[in-house]
Short mmCIF file of C-alpha atoms and ligand atoms in Angstrom, two decimals:
data_model
loop_
_atom_site.label_atom_id
_atom_site.label_comp_id
_atom_site.label_asym_id
_atom_site.label_seq_id
_atom_site.Cartn_x
_atom_site.Cartn_y
_atom_site.Cartn_z
CA UNK A 1 -167.73 -291.54 -0.66
CA UNK A 2 -170.69 -291.84 -3.08
CA UNK A 3 -170.59 -289.77 -6.29
CA UNK A 4 -173.61 -287.62 -7.22
CA UNK A 5 -175.75 -289.20 -10.03
CA UNK A 6 -174.36 -286.99 -12.86
CA UNK A 7 -170.77 -287.63 -11.78
CA UNK A 8 -171.61 -291.34 -11.39
CA UNK A 9 -172.86 -291.39 -15.03
CA UNK A 10 -169.73 -289.57 -16.25
CA UNK A 11 -167.57 -291.93 -14.21
CA UNK A 12 -169.28 -295.03 -15.65
CA UNK A 13 -169.07 -293.59 -19.17
CA UNK A 14 -165.33 -292.96 -18.71
CA UNK A 15 -164.82 -296.55 -17.46
CA UNK A 16 -166.75 -297.95 -20.47
CA UNK A 17 -164.66 -295.83 -22.84
CA UNK A 18 -161.30 -296.78 -21.28
CA UNK A 19 -162.34 -300.46 -21.19
CA UNK A 20 -163.33 -300.32 -24.84
CA UNK A 21 -160.05 -298.64 -25.90
CA UNK A 22 -157.86 -301.04 -23.91
CA UNK A 23 -159.75 -304.12 -25.14
CA UNK A 24 -159.48 -302.98 -28.79
CA UNK A 25 -155.75 -302.38 -28.35
CA UNK A 26 -155.24 -305.84 -26.81
CA UNK A 27 -157.30 -307.79 -29.33
CA UNK A 28 -154.87 -307.76 -32.29
CA UNK A 29 -151.58 -308.40 -30.40
CA UNK A 30 -153.19 -311.25 -28.44
CA UNK A 31 -154.41 -312.87 -31.67
CA UNK A 32 -150.83 -312.55 -33.00
CA UNK A 33 -149.34 -314.15 -29.87
CA UNK A 34 -151.87 -317.01 -30.12
CA UNK A 35 -151.09 -317.80 -33.76
CA UNK A 36 -147.31 -317.62 -33.14
CA UNK A 37 -147.66 -320.05 -30.24
CA UNK A 38 -149.74 -322.39 -32.40
CA UNK A 39 -147.12 -322.35 -35.18
CA UNK A 40 -144.27 -323.11 -32.71
CA UNK A 41 -146.34 -325.85 -31.03
CA UNK A 42 -147.12 -327.46 -34.39
CA UNK A 43 -143.40 -328.29 -34.72
CA UNK A 44 -143.15 -326.60 -38.15
CA UNK A 45 -140.27 -324.41 -36.91
CA UNK A 46 -138.35 -327.37 -35.47
CA UNK A 47 -138.73 -330.01 -32.80
CA UNK A 48 -139.57 -329.04 -29.21
CA UNK A 49 -138.46 -330.72 -26.00
CA UNK A 50 -141.19 -332.08 -23.68
CA UNK A 51 -140.60 -329.19 -21.23
CA UNK A 52 -140.70 -326.54 -23.96
CA UNK A 53 -143.95 -328.01 -25.27
CA UNK A 54 -145.52 -328.06 -21.78
CA UNK A 55 -144.59 -324.43 -21.04
CA UNK A 56 -145.81 -323.27 -24.44
CA UNK A 57 -149.10 -325.13 -23.96
CA UNK A 58 -149.61 -323.35 -20.62
CA UNK A 59 -148.81 -320.03 -22.30
CA UNK A 60 -151.38 -320.82 -25.00
CA UNK A 61 -154.06 -321.60 -22.37
CA UNK A 62 -153.29 -318.29 -20.62
CA UNK A 63 -153.44 -316.42 -23.93
CA UNK A 64 -156.80 -318.00 -24.80
CA UNK A 65 -158.17 -316.90 -21.39
CA UNK A 66 -157.01 -313.33 -22.08
CA UNK A 67 -158.62 -313.44 -25.54
CA UNK A 68 -161.88 -314.64 -23.90
CA UNK A 69 -161.77 -311.81 -21.35
CA UNK A 70 -161.08 -309.20 -24.03
CA UNK A 71 -164.01 -310.57 -26.07
CA UNK A 72 -166.28 -310.26 -23.00
CA UNK A 73 -165.08 -306.71 -22.30
CA UNK A 74 -165.68 -305.71 -25.92
CA UNK A 75 -169.15 -307.30 -25.90
CA UNK A 76 -170.00 -305.49 -22.63
CA UNK A 77 -168.89 -302.12 -24.01
CA UNK A 78 -170.86 -302.71 -27.24
CA UNK A 79 -173.95 -303.45 -25.08
CA UNK A 80 -173.37 -300.31 -22.97
CA UNK A 81 -172.95 -298.16 -26.08
CA UNK A 82 -176.00 -299.68 -27.84
CA UNK A 83 -173.75 -301.05 -30.62
CA UNK A 84 -174.53 -304.71 -29.97
CA UNK A 85 -175.61 -306.56 -33.13
CA UNK A 86 -177.16 -309.97 -33.70
CA UNK A 87 -177.11 -311.86 -37.01
CA UNK A 88 -180.09 -314.24 -36.86
CA UNK A 89 -180.34 -317.22 -39.22
CA UNK A 90 -182.48 -320.40 -39.06
CA UNK A 91 -180.67 -322.51 -36.47
CA UNK A 92 -180.93 -325.96 -34.93
CA UNK A 93 -180.82 -325.07 -31.22
CA UNK A 94 -180.71 -328.76 -30.24
CA UNK A 95 -177.43 -329.17 -32.17
CA UNK A 96 -176.01 -326.06 -30.50
CA UNK A 97 -176.81 -327.27 -26.98
CA UNK A 98 -175.59 -330.81 -27.75
CA UNK A 99 -172.34 -329.38 -29.16
CA UNK A 100 -171.72 -327.31 -26.01
CA UNK A 101 -172.49 -330.31 -23.76
CA UNK A 102 -170.02 -332.45 -25.79
CA UNK A 103 -167.35 -329.73 -25.63
CA UNK A 104 -167.72 -329.30 -21.85
CA UNK A 105 -168.02 -333.00 -20.94
CA UNK A 106 -164.27 -333.45 -20.39
CA UNK A 107 -164.02 -330.25 -18.35
CA UNK A 108 -166.96 -331.53 -16.27
CA UNK A 109 -165.29 -334.91 -15.75
CA UNK A 110 -162.12 -333.14 -14.58
CA UNK A 111 -164.32 -331.42 -11.96
CA UNK A 112 -166.13 -334.69 -11.02
CA UNK A 113 -169.36 -333.53 -12.60
CA UNK A 114 -171.41 -335.25 -15.28
CA UNK A 115 -173.72 -333.42 -17.67
CA UNK A 116 -176.91 -334.99 -18.97
CA UNK A 117 -178.86 -333.48 -21.86
CA UNK A 118 -182.49 -334.16 -22.79
CA UNK A 119 -184.36 -332.60 -25.64
CA UNK A 120 -188.07 -333.06 -24.90
CA UNK A 121 -190.39 -333.69 -27.88
CA UNK A 122 -189.85 -331.87 -31.18
CA UNK A 123 -187.87 -328.66 -30.81
CA UNK A 124 -188.25 -326.54 -33.98
CA UNK A 125 -185.41 -324.54 -35.61
CA UNK A 126 -185.17 -320.93 -34.38
CA UNK A 127 -184.22 -317.69 -36.10
CA UNK A 128 -181.31 -316.76 -33.83
CA UNK A 129 -177.65 -315.74 -33.92
CA UNK A 130 -176.00 -319.16 -33.52
CA UNK A 131 -172.63 -317.82 -32.30
CA UNK A 132 -174.14 -315.60 -29.63
CA UNK A 133 -176.67 -318.17 -28.40
CA UNK A 134 -173.86 -320.73 -28.22
CA UNK A 135 -171.96 -318.29 -25.99
CA UNK A 136 -174.97 -318.01 -23.66
CA UNK A 137 -175.46 -321.81 -23.43
CA UNK A 138 -171.75 -322.32 -22.90
CA UNK A 139 -171.58 -319.68 -20.17
CA UNK A 140 -174.53 -321.14 -18.23
CA UNK A 141 -173.27 -324.75 -18.40
CA UNK A 142 -169.66 -323.69 -17.68
CA UNK A 143 -170.91 -321.81 -14.59
CA UNK A 144 -172.94 -324.86 -13.50
CA UNK A 145 -169.78 -327.00 -13.63
CA UNK A 146 -167.54 -324.45 -11.89
CA UNK A 147 -170.03 -323.66 -9.14
CA UNK A 148 -170.98 -327.33 -8.53
CA UNK A 149 -167.82 -328.21 -6.60
CA UNK A 150 -168.07 -331.74 -8.03
CA UNK A 151 -171.50 -332.34 -6.52
CA UNK A 152 -173.92 -334.34 -8.65
CA UNK A 153 -175.11 -334.27 -12.19
CA UNK A 154 -175.96 -331.21 -14.23
CA UNK A 155 -179.28 -331.61 -16.04
CA UNK A 156 -179.63 -329.66 -19.25
CA UNK A 157 -182.90 -329.66 -21.16
CA UNK A 158 -184.63 -328.08 -24.12
CA UNK A 159 -188.38 -328.12 -24.60
CA UNK A 160 -190.98 -326.41 -26.77
CA UNK A 161 -193.37 -324.52 -24.47
CA UNK A 162 -196.23 -322.75 -26.27
CA UNK A 163 -194.71 -320.25 -28.69
CA UNK A 164 -191.22 -320.50 -27.13
CA UNK A 165 -188.38 -322.95 -26.72
CA UNK A 166 -187.23 -323.16 -23.11
CA UNK A 167 -183.67 -324.05 -22.10
CA UNK A 168 -182.86 -325.07 -18.53
CA UNK A 169 -179.68 -326.05 -16.71
CA UNK A 170 -179.92 -327.43 -13.19
CA UNK A 171 -176.94 -327.92 -10.88
CA UNK A 172 -176.48 -329.10 -7.30
CA UNK A 173 -173.81 -326.58 -6.47
CA UNK A 174 -173.13 -323.69 -4.12
CA UNK A 175 -176.31 -321.72 -4.92
CA UNK A 176 -176.76 -317.99 -4.47
CA UNK A 177 -178.04 -316.28 -1.30
CA UNK A 178 -181.44 -314.50 -1.74
CA UNK A 179 -180.04 -311.01 -1.00
CA UNK A 180 -177.52 -311.36 -3.86
CA UNK A 181 -179.87 -312.88 -6.43
CA UNK A 182 -180.95 -309.58 -7.98
CA UNK A 183 -177.29 -308.71 -8.73
CA UNK A 184 -176.46 -311.83 -10.73
CA UNK A 185 -177.11 -310.26 -14.16
CA UNK A 186 -175.28 -307.01 -13.36
CA UNK A 187 -171.88 -306.17 -14.82
CA UNK A 188 -168.83 -307.54 -12.97
CA UNK A 189 -170.96 -309.15 -10.22
CA UNK A 190 -169.40 -312.17 -8.47
CA UNK A 191 -170.98 -313.63 -5.32
CA UNK A 192 -168.93 -313.95 -2.10
CA UNK A 193 -169.37 -317.76 -2.39
CA UNK A 194 -167.93 -317.72 -5.93
CA UNK A 195 -165.01 -315.57 -4.79
CA UNK A 196 -164.40 -317.88 -1.81
CA UNK A 197 -164.19 -320.85 -4.21
CA UNK A 198 -161.29 -319.06 -5.92
CA UNK A 199 -162.73 -319.82 -9.36
CA UNK A 200 -161.62 -317.48 -12.10
CA UNK A 201 -164.27 -315.26 -13.61
CA UNK A 202 -165.05 -311.76 -14.79
CA UNK A 203 -168.67 -311.40 -13.69
CA UNK A 204 -169.51 -310.44 -17.30
CA UNK A 205 -170.90 -313.71 -18.69
CA UNK A 206 -174.47 -313.42 -17.41
CA UNK A 207 -174.60 -309.66 -18.06
CA UNK A 208 -173.83 -310.42 -21.71
CA UNK A 209 -176.14 -313.47 -21.73
CA UNK A 210 -179.10 -311.33 -20.58
CA UNK A 211 -178.45 -308.76 -23.33
CA UNK A 212 -178.23 -311.50 -25.99
CA UNK A 213 -181.38 -313.32 -24.88
CA UNK A 214 -183.45 -310.15 -24.51
CA UNK A 215 -182.24 -308.80 -27.89
CA UNK A 216 -183.34 -312.17 -29.36
CA UNK A 217 -186.87 -311.62 -28.01
CA UNK A 218 -186.53 -314.03 -25.09
CA UNK A 219 -186.24 -313.95 -21.29
CA UNK A 220 -183.62 -315.27 -18.86
CA UNK A 221 -184.03 -316.01 -15.14
CA UNK A 222 -183.02 -318.49 -12.44
CA UNK A 223 -184.01 -320.04 -9.13
CA UNK A 224 -181.37 -320.81 -6.54
CA UNK A 225 -181.07 -322.12 -3.00
CA UNK A 226 -177.85 -321.64 -1.13
CA UNK A 227 -176.03 -324.95 -0.61
CA UNK A 228 -178.64 -326.84 -2.68
CA UNK A 229 -178.15 -325.61 -6.22
CA UNK A 230 -179.39 -323.42 -9.01
CA UNK A 231 -181.47 -323.75 -12.14
CA UNK A 232 -180.98 -321.25 -14.94
CA UNK A 233 -183.61 -320.82 -17.69
CA UNK A 234 -183.98 -318.89 -20.88
CA UNK A 235 -186.66 -318.83 -23.54
CA UNK A 236 -186.42 -317.97 -27.23
CA UNK A 237 -189.45 -317.29 -29.43
CA UNK A 238 -190.46 -319.59 -32.29
CA UNK A 239 -191.16 -317.37 -35.35
P1 LIG B 1 -168.39 -315.34 -13.71
O1 LIG B 1 -168.89 -316.74 -13.58
O2 LIG B 1 -167.34 -315.16 -14.74
O3 LIG B 1 -168.01 -314.75 -12.39
P2 LIG B 1 -171.09 -314.70 -14.61
O4 LIG B 1 -171.63 -313.39 -15.07
O5 LIG B 1 -171.19 -315.85 -15.53
O6 LIG B 1 -169.58 -314.42 -14.22
O7 LIG B 1 -171.79 -315.07 -13.23
C1 LIG B 1 -171.93 -314.03 -12.24
C2 LIG B 1 -171.93 -314.62 -10.85
O8 LIG B 1 -173.17 -315.32 -10.64
C3 LIG B 1 -170.84 -315.65 -10.57
O9 LIG B 1 -169.62 -315.05 -10.20
C4 LIG B 1 -171.47 -316.44 -9.42
O10 LIG B 1 -171.32 -315.70 -8.22
C5 LIG B 1 -172.96 -316.42 -9.77
N1 LIG B 1 -173.36 -317.65 -10.48
C6 LIG B 1 -173.55 -317.82 -11.80
N2 LIG B 1 -173.94 -319.07 -12.08
C7 LIG B 1 -174.00 -319.73 -10.90
C8 LIG B 1 -174.35 -321.07 -10.52
N3 LIG B 1 -174.72 -321.99 -11.41
N4 LIG B 1 -174.29 -321.38 -9.19
C9 LIG B 1 -173.94 -320.46 -8.27
N5 LIG B 1 -173.60 -319.18 -8.56
C10 LIG B 1 -173.63 -318.82 -9.86
#
């Protein structure tokens, strides 16, 4: 049964509030669990058997995933409540993209996918929030790897275009059907193809990415063909 628009607003507001409260409550204990695990794994409290180390490493990976999800939920509630802040400083965007590509290369190899990065011509420094823009780049390339199913190379590029710098990331993966394309930047959206692949995901990454890019004065969009692949773009203005 559909709620009337006022009730729908109240309902969404209540969800945002509950999400924000739960995420805040989880943030500190999860950080504590992570640092305890790191101390135990370092061996400072005594030697660990191979099995103990393996189980603790898996627990650490799980904890880091939960921390990532809580961070996304907190970012999404800050966006919804208009409390989302950027801290722009002069930044080398080429170094940011190269860093993300380097960090994700091993993950790509594990998924039989290679990532190539080209920076075309001279790309000037930008006045942007380096942490937030890194999150956007990382999310787009991470998605390209996960939704490629090991098909082909991912081509990442950066290029100065007029008064903007344009980022693009092309994959040869599952693509997105036309009737679902308008939902991709909405909160919690995951396509049926993504769900069928059984990849983990919250459906928050691109919702947050859009807010970050637009708050930075840029635009974000994509083109996609089902079964052929997708290409995601964003621009950022040169001041
Ligand atoms: P998540 O990947 O965590 O589910 P995102 O907000 O990053 O969340 O992406 C939303 C949805 O958009 C994904 O679940 C997937 O259905 C679709 N999507 C994003 N990037 C791609 C891509 N490169 N290829 C195919 N589908 C994609």
